[in-house]
PDB file of C-alpha atoms in Angstrom:
ATOM      1  CA  UNK A   1       0.000   0.000   0.000  1.00  0.00           C
ATOM      2  CA  UNK A   2       1.122   3.570  -0.409  1.00  0.00           C
ATOM      3  CA  UNK A   3       2.373   5.153   2.789  1.00  0.00           C
ATOM      4  CA  UNK A   4       0.940   8.300   4.341  1.00  0.00           C
ATOM      5  CA  UNK A   5      -2.812   8.674   3.754  1.00  0.00           C
ATOM      6  CA  UNK A   6      -3.252   4.973   3.019  1.00  0.00           C
ATOM      7  CA  UNK A   7      -1.728   4.011   6.372  1.00  0.00           C
ATOM      8  CA  UNK A   8      -4.053   6.481   8.103  1.00  0.00           C
ATOM      9  CA  UNK A   9      -7.001   4.832   6.335  1.00  0.00           C
ATOM     10  CA  UNK A  10      -5.670   1.432   7.352  1.00  0.00           C
ATOM     11  CA  UNK A  11      -5.457   2.553  10.976  1.00  0.00           C
ATOM     12  CA  UNK A  12      -9.152   3.436  10.796  1.00  0.00           C
ATOM     13  CA  UNK A  13      -9.951   0.080   9.213  1.00  0.00           C
ATOM     14  CA  UNK A  14      -8.203  -1.912  11.945  1.00  0.00           C
ATOM     15  CA  UNK A  15      -9.726   0.155  14.758  1.00  0.00           C
ATOM     16  CA  UNK A  16     -12.516  -2.367  15.437  1.00  0.00           C
ATOM     17  CA  UNK A  17      -9.971  -5.075  16.295  1.00  0.00           C
ATOM     18  CA  UNK A  18      -7.446  -2.901  18.136  1.00  0.00           C
ATOM     19  CA  UNK A  19      -8.093  -2.018  21.744  1.00  0.00           C
ATOM     20  CA  UNK A  20      -9.296   1.618  21.895  1.00  0.00           C
ATOM     21  CA  UNK A  21      -6.400   2.515  24.201  1.00  0.00           C
ATOM     22  CA  UNK A  22      -3.939   1.600  21.418  1.00  0.00           C
ATOM     23  CA  UNK A  23      -5.676   3.356  18.552  1.00  0.00           C
ATOM     24  CA  UNK A  24      -4.364   6.895  19.139  1.00  0.00           C
ATOM     25  CA  UNK A  25      -0.744   5.784  19.515  1.00  0.00           C
ATOM     26  CA  UNK A  26      -0.985   3.520  16.464  1.00  0.00           C
ATOM     27  CA  UNK A  27      -2.454   6.330  14.351  1.00  0.00           C
ATOM     28  CA  UNK A  28       0.243   8.768  15.530  1.00  0.00           C
ATOM     29  CA  UNK A  29       2.943   6.262  14.651  1.00  0.00           C
ATOM     30  CA  UNK A  30       1.497   5.816  11.145  1.00  0.00           C
ATOM     31  CA  UNK A  31       1.592   9.573  10.617  1.00  0.00           C
ATOM     32  CA  UNK A  32       5.078  10.222  11.986  1.00  0.00           C
ATOM     33  CA  UNK A  33       7.123   7.117  11.267  1.00  0.00           C
ATOM     34  CA  UNK A  34       8.525   5.378   8.213  1.00  0.00           C
ATOM     35  CA  UNK A  35       8.922   2.179  10.150  1.00  0.00           C
ATOM     36  CA  UNK A  36       9.484   0.501  13.446  1.00  0.00           C
ATOM     37  CA  UNK A  37       7.957  -1.790  16.009  1.00  0.00           C
ATOM     38  CA  UNK A  38       5.443  -1.055  18.751  1.00  0.00           C
ATOM     39  CA  UNK A  39       4.279  -3.223  21.629  1.00  0.00           C
ATOM     40  CA  UNK A  40       0.887  -2.052  22.853  1.00  0.00           C
ATOM     41  CA  UNK A  41      -1.898  -3.563  24.921  1.00  0.00           C
ATOM     42  CA  UNK A  42      -3.479  -5.417  21.943  1.00  0.00           C
ATOM     43  CA  UNK A  43      -0.184  -6.870  20.739  1.00  0.00           C
ATOM     44  CA  UNK A  44       2.854  -6.144  18.614  1.00  0.00           C
ATOM     45  CA  UNK A  45       2.808  -3.974  15.503  1.00  0.00           C
ATOM     46  CA  UNK A  46       5.514  -3.489  12.918  1.00  0.00           C
ATOM     47  CA  UNK A  47       5.597  -0.869  10.174  1.00  0.00           C
ATOM     48  CA  UNK A  48       8.038  -1.513   7.345  1.00  0.00           C
ATOM     49  CA  UNK A  49       8.660   1.184   4.763  1.00  0.00           C
ATOM     50  CA  UNK A  50       9.957  -0.014   1.397  1.00  0.00           C
ATOM     51  CA  UNK A  51      10.661   2.927  -0.898  1.00  0.00           C
ATOM     52  CA  UNK A  52       7.344   4.610  -1.671  1.00  0.00           C
ATOM     53  CA  UNK A  53       5.417   1.659  -0.225  1.00  0.00           C
ATOM     54  CA  UNK A  54       4.919   0.296   3.252  1.00  0.00           C
ATOM     55  CA  UNK A  55       3.319  -2.524   5.158  1.00  0.00           C
ATOM     56  CA  UNK A  56       1.818  -3.159   8.583  1.00  0.00           C
ATOM     57  CA  UNK A  57       2.125  -6.452  10.432  1.00  0.00           C
ATOM     58  CA  UNK A  58       0.395  -7.167  13.715  1.00  0.00           C
ATOM     59  CA  UNK A  59       0.264 -10.093  16.095  1.00  0.00           C
ATOM     60  CA  UNK A  60      -2.091 -10.274  19.030  1.00  0.00           C
ATOM     61  CA  UNK A  61      -0.558 -10.626  22.466  1.00  0.00           C
ATOM     62  CA  UNK A  62      -0.752 -14.236  23.527  1.00  0.00           C
ATOM     63  CA  UNK A  63      -1.264 -15.572  20.011  1.00  0.00           C
ATOM     64  CA  UNK A  64       0.380 -18.872  19.303  1.00  0.00           C
ATOM     65  CA  UNK A  65       2.674 -19.221  16.314  1.00  0.00           C
ATOM     66  CA  UNK A  66       2.104 -22.467  14.480  1.00  0.00           C
ATOM     67  CA  UNK A  67       4.777 -24.040  12.359  1.00  0.00           C
ATOM     68  CA  UNK A  68       3.287 -25.191   9.109  1.00  0.00           C
ATOM     69  CA  UNK A  69       4.916 -27.988   7.151  1.00  0.00           C
ATOM     70  CA  UNK A  70       7.607 -26.784   4.777  1.00  0.00           C
ATOM     71  CA  UNK A  71       6.560 -27.520   1.219  1.00  0.00           C
ATOM     72  CA  UNK A  72       9.155 -28.724  -1.273  1.00  0.00           C
ATOM     73  CA  UNK A  73       9.225 -29.430  -4.953  1.00  0.00           C
ATOM     74  CA  UNK A  74      10.654 -32.891  -5.650  1.00  0.00           C
ATOM     75  CA  UNK A  75      13.716 -31.392  -7.361  1.00  0.00           C
ATOM     76  CA  UNK A  76      16.742 -29.937  -5.551  1.00  0.00           C
ATOM     77  CA  UNK A  77      18.532 -26.774  -6.708  1.00  0.00           C
ATOM     78  CA  UNK A  78      21.130 -28.757  -8.625  1.00  0.00           C
ATOM     79  CA  UNK A  79      18.377 -30.645 -10.502  1.00  0.00           C
ATOM     80  CA  UNK A  80      16.653 -27.457 -11.669  1.00  0.00           C
ATOM     81  CA  UNK A  81      19.998 -25.820 -12.478  1.00  0.00           C
ATOM     82  CA  UNK A  82      21.063 -28.859 -14.551  1.00  0.00           C
ATOM     83  CA  UNK A  83      17.757 -28.762 -16.443  1.00  0.00           C
ATOM     84  CA  UNK A  84      18.168 -25.057 -17.149  1.00  0.00           C
ATOM     85  CA  UNK A  85      21.787 -25.572 -18.260  1.00  0.00           C
ATOM     86  CA  UNK A  86      20.492 -28.115 -20.782  1.00  0.00           C
ATOM     87  CA  UNK A  87      18.146 -25.346 -22.010  1.00  0.00           C
ATOM     88  CA  UNK A  88      21.141 -23.045 -22.611  1.00  0.00           C
ATOM     89  CA  UNK A  89      21.180 -21.130 -19.322  1.00  0.00           C
ATOM     90  CA  UNK A  90      24.341 -20.332 -17.397  1.00  0.00           C
ATOM     91  CA  UNK A  91      24.100 -21.029 -13.675  1.00  0.00           C
ATOM     92  CA  UNK A  92      26.160 -20.004 -10.666  1.00  0.00           C
ATOM     93  CA  UNK A  93      28.439 -22.645  -9.125  1.00  0.00           C
ATOM     94  CA  UNK A  94      26.157 -22.808  -6.056  1.00  0.00           C
ATOM     95  CA  UNK A  95      23.183 -23.605  -8.372  1.00  0.00           C
ATOM     96  CA  UNK A  96      21.056 -20.888  -6.736  1.00  0.00           C
ATOM     97  CA  UNK A  97      20.733 -18.620  -9.773  1.00  0.00           C
ATOM     98  CA  UNK A  98      20.627 -19.064 -13.535  1.00  0.00           C
ATOM     99  CA  UNK A  99      20.454 -16.622 -16.432  1.00  0.00           C
ATOM    100  CA  UNK A 100      19.321 -17.108 -19.988  1.00  0.00           C
ATOM    101  CA  UNK A 101      18.965 -14.654 -22.834  1.00  0.00           C
ATOM    102  CA  UNK A 102      19.186 -11.036 -21.648  1.00  0.00           C
ATOM    103  CA  UNK A 103      16.688 -10.472 -18.886  1.00  0.00           C
ATOM    104  CA  UNK A 104      15.766 -14.110 -18.172  1.00  0.00           C
ATOM    105  CA  UNK A 105      16.562 -14.987 -14.561  1.00  0.00           C
ATOM    106  CA  UNK A 106      15.817 -17.817 -12.162  1.00  0.00           C
ATOM    107  CA  UNK A 107      16.750 -17.839  -8.474  1.00  0.00           C
ATOM    108  CA  UNK A 108      16.052 -20.785  -6.215  1.00  0.00           C
ATOM    109  CA  UNK A 109      16.691 -22.058  -2.717  1.00  0.00           C
ATOM    110  CA  UNK A 110      16.018 -25.171  -0.768  1.00  0.00           C
ATOM    111  CA  UNK A 111      17.698 -28.041   1.009  1.00  0.00           C
ATOM    112  CA  UNK A 112      19.012 -31.055  -0.894  1.00  0.00           C
ATOM    113  CA  UNK A 113      15.552 -32.600  -0.501  1.00  0.00           C
ATOM    114  CA  UNK A 114      13.851 -30.040  -2.763  1.00  0.00           C
ATOM    115  CA  UNK A 115      13.285 -26.427  -3.703  1.00  0.00           C
ATOM    116  CA  UNK A 116      11.302 -24.351  -1.197  1.00  0.00           C
ATOM    117  CA  UNK A 117      11.548 -20.963  -2.942  1.00  0.00           C
ATOM    118  CA  UNK A 118      12.068 -19.704  -6.468  1.00  0.00           C
ATOM    119  CA  UNK A 119      11.859 -16.469  -8.442  1.00  0.00           C
ATOM    120  CA  UNK A 120      11.450 -16.349 -12.221  1.00  0.00           C
ATOM    121  CA  UNK A 121      11.735 -13.116 -14.205  1.00  0.00           C
ATOM    122  CA  UNK A 122      11.608 -12.102 -17.835  1.00  0.00           C
ATOM    123  CA  UNK A 123      11.836  -8.838 -19.797  1.00  0.00           C
ATOM    124  CA  UNK A 124       8.486  -9.318 -21.613  1.00  0.00           C
ATOM    125  CA  UNK A 125       5.241 -11.275 -21.173  1.00  0.00           C
ATOM    126  CA  UNK A 126       6.179 -13.697 -23.983  1.00  0.00           C
ATOM    127  CA  UNK A 127       9.733 -14.269 -22.724  1.00  0.00           C
ATOM    128  CA  UNK A 128       8.340 -14.820 -19.223  1.00  0.00           C
ATOM    129  CA  UNK A 129       5.727 -17.295 -20.495  1.00  0.00           C
ATOM    130  CA  UNK A 130       8.435 -19.319 -22.252  1.00  0.00           C
ATOM    131  CA  UNK A 131      10.706 -19.156 -19.211  1.00  0.00           C
ATOM    132  CA  UNK A 132       8.153 -20.170 -16.591  1.00  0.00           C
ATOM    133  CA  UNK A 133       7.074 -23.073 -18.829  1.00  0.00           C
ATOM    134  CA  UNK A 134      10.707 -24.295 -18.913  1.00  0.00           C
ATOM    135  CA  UNK A 135      11.116 -23.914 -15.151  1.00  0.00           C
ATOM    136  CA  UNK A 136       7.866 -25.740 -14.387  1.00  0.00           C
ATOM    137  CA  UNK A 137       8.877 -28.416 -16.901  1.00  0.00           C
ATOM    138  CA  UNK A 138      11.880 -29.258 -14.720  1.00  0.00           C
ATOM    139  CA  UNK A 139      10.006 -29.263 -11.398  1.00  0.00           C
ATOM    140  CA  UNK A 140       8.195 -32.251  -9.930  1.00  0.00           C
ATOM    141  CA  UNK A 141       5.595 -32.361  -7.177  1.00  0.00           C
ATOM    142  CA  UNK A 142       1.901 -32.014  -6.404  1.00  0.00           C
ATOM    143  CA  UNK A 143       1.923 -28.229  -6.827  1.00  0.00           C
ATOM    144  CA  UNK A 144       3.317 -28.113 -10.376  1.00  0.00           C
ATOM    145  CA  UNK A 145       0.023 -28.607 -12.252  1.00  0.00           C
ATOM    146  CA  UNK A 146      -2.039 -26.270 -10.024  1.00  0.00           C
ATOM    147  CA  UNK A 147       0.698 -23.658 -10.383  1.00  0.00           C
ATOM    148  CA  UNK A 148       0.756 -24.118 -14.170  1.00  0.00           C
ATOM    149  CA  UNK A 149      -3.050 -23.659 -14.339  1.00  0.00           C
ATOM    150  CA  UNK A 150      -2.980 -20.596 -12.068  1.00  0.00           C
ATOM    151  CA  UNK A 151      -0.313 -18.935 -14.197  1.00  0.00           C
ATOM    152  CA  UNK A 152      -2.210 -19.683 -17.410  1.00  0.00           C
ATOM    153  CA  UNK A 153      -5.242 -17.895 -15.943  1.00  0.00           C
ATOM    154  CA  UNK A 154      -3.269 -14.885 -14.676  1.00  0.00           C
ATOM    155  CA  UNK A 155      -0.832 -13.953 -17.461  1.00  0.00           C
ATOM    156  CA  UNK A 156      -2.828 -10.831 -18.283  1.00  0.00           C
ATOM    157  CA  UNK A 157      -0.152  -8.165 -17.788  1.00  0.00           C
ATOM    158  CA  UNK A 158      -1.292  -7.329 -14.231  1.00  0.00           C
ATOM    159  CA  UNK A 159       0.063  -8.270 -10.809  1.00  0.00           C
ATOM    160  CA  UNK A 160      -1.608 -11.059  -8.811  1.00  0.00           C
ATOM    161  CA  UNK A 161      -1.149 -12.735  -5.421  1.00  0.00           C
ATOM    162  CA  UNK A 162      -2.648 -16.040  -4.266  1.00  0.00           C
ATOM    163  CA  UNK A 163      -2.054 -19.269  -2.425  1.00  0.00           C
ATOM    164  CA  UNK A 164      -1.774 -22.164  -4.860  1.00  0.00           C
ATOM    165  CA  UNK A 165      -1.559 -25.712  -3.497  1.00  0.00           C
ATOM    166  CA  UNK A 166      -0.292 -24.269  -0.202  1.00  0.00           C
ATOM    167  CA  UNK A 167       2.405 -22.085  -1.803  1.00  0.00           C
ATOM    168  CA  UNK A 168       2.367 -18.271  -1.655  1.00  0.00           C
ATOM    169  CA  UNK A 169       2.505 -17.218  -5.303  1.00  0.00           C
ATOM    170  CA  UNK A 170       3.082 -13.620  -6.346  1.00  0.00           C
ATOM    171  CA  UNK A 171       3.140 -12.494  -9.961  1.00  0.00           C
ATOM    172  CA  UNK A 172       4.341  -8.881 -10.084  1.00  0.00           C
ATOM    173  CA  UNK A 173       4.386  -6.922 -13.307  1.00  0.00           C
ATOM    174  CA  UNK A 174       6.480  -3.758 -13.119  1.00  0.00           C
ATOM    175  CA  UNK A 175       6.806  -1.659 -16.258  1.00  0.00           C
ATOM    176  CA  UNK A 176       5.748  -4.654 -18.346  1.00  0.00           C
ATOM    177  CA  UNK A 177       8.335  -7.002 -16.810  1.00  0.00           C
ATOM    178  CA  UNK A 178       6.800  -9.999 -15.004  1.00  0.00           C
ATOM    179  CA  UNK A 179       8.436 -11.582 -11.952  1.00  0.00           C
ATOM    180  CA  UNK A 180       7.023 -14.720 -10.332  1.00  0.00           C
ATOM    181  CA  UNK A 181       7.856 -15.559  -6.712  1.00  0.00           C
ATOM    182  CA  UNK A 182       6.805 -18.925  -5.275  1.00  0.00           C
ATOM    183  CA  UNK A 183       7.570 -19.538  -1.612  1.00  0.00           C
ATOM    184  CA  UNK A 184       6.483 -21.168   1.629  1.00  0.00           C
ATOM    185  CA  UNK A 185       4.753 -19.384   4.472  1.00  0.00           C
ATOM    186  CA  UNK A 186       6.785 -20.675   7.380  1.00  0.00           C
ATOM    187  CA  UNK A 187       4.939 -19.257  10.393  1.00  0.00           C
ATOM    188  CA  UNK A 188       1.297 -18.305  10.749  1.00  0.00           C
ATOM    189  CA  UNK A 189      -0.126 -16.371  13.669  1.00  0.00           C
ATOM    190  CA  UNK A 190      -3.369 -17.798  14.971  1.00  0.00           C
ATOM    191  CA  UNK A 191      -5.479 -15.275  16.916  1.00  0.00           C
ATOM    192  CA  UNK A 192      -7.070 -16.380  20.163  1.00  0.00           C
TER     193      UNK A 192
END
């Protein structure tokens, strides 16, 4: 969200769930701060400013973090990197990033048991479509087909965010350049 007025509007929107005693201090912090953490009677708040944008995170006092299972694709970094090398990409020695024609990039992370995070970017919609098809062609696991279908439905030149087969999937399009991020959500906060 945009900082400034949007954060003020957000403060008003969260008022029904924030103890009234915290509302004034939270609103003041939104107006005067570009970031930081607050511990108030309702719980903990964190404002993170990222360039012209910002975000608010909150966790209720006494809430219990739950570890969710870590999802993995059935291919380790080296497996995806080897597949991309066969497609003509050059990859770093650590197998965590690969580059193809100008502007085609793939970054990935995960233990030897499988990839838990990857980012795919291309300079145009068509180049991105070809690239993500190659990447998904080298991945194995239950999420590959749902992810393929979701992407097919959302390659419309706009940004999208969703959970697909348990994965957090973000397709961001900035100045016509699509970037896909697929990752795990490692900790959820469960309100009381």
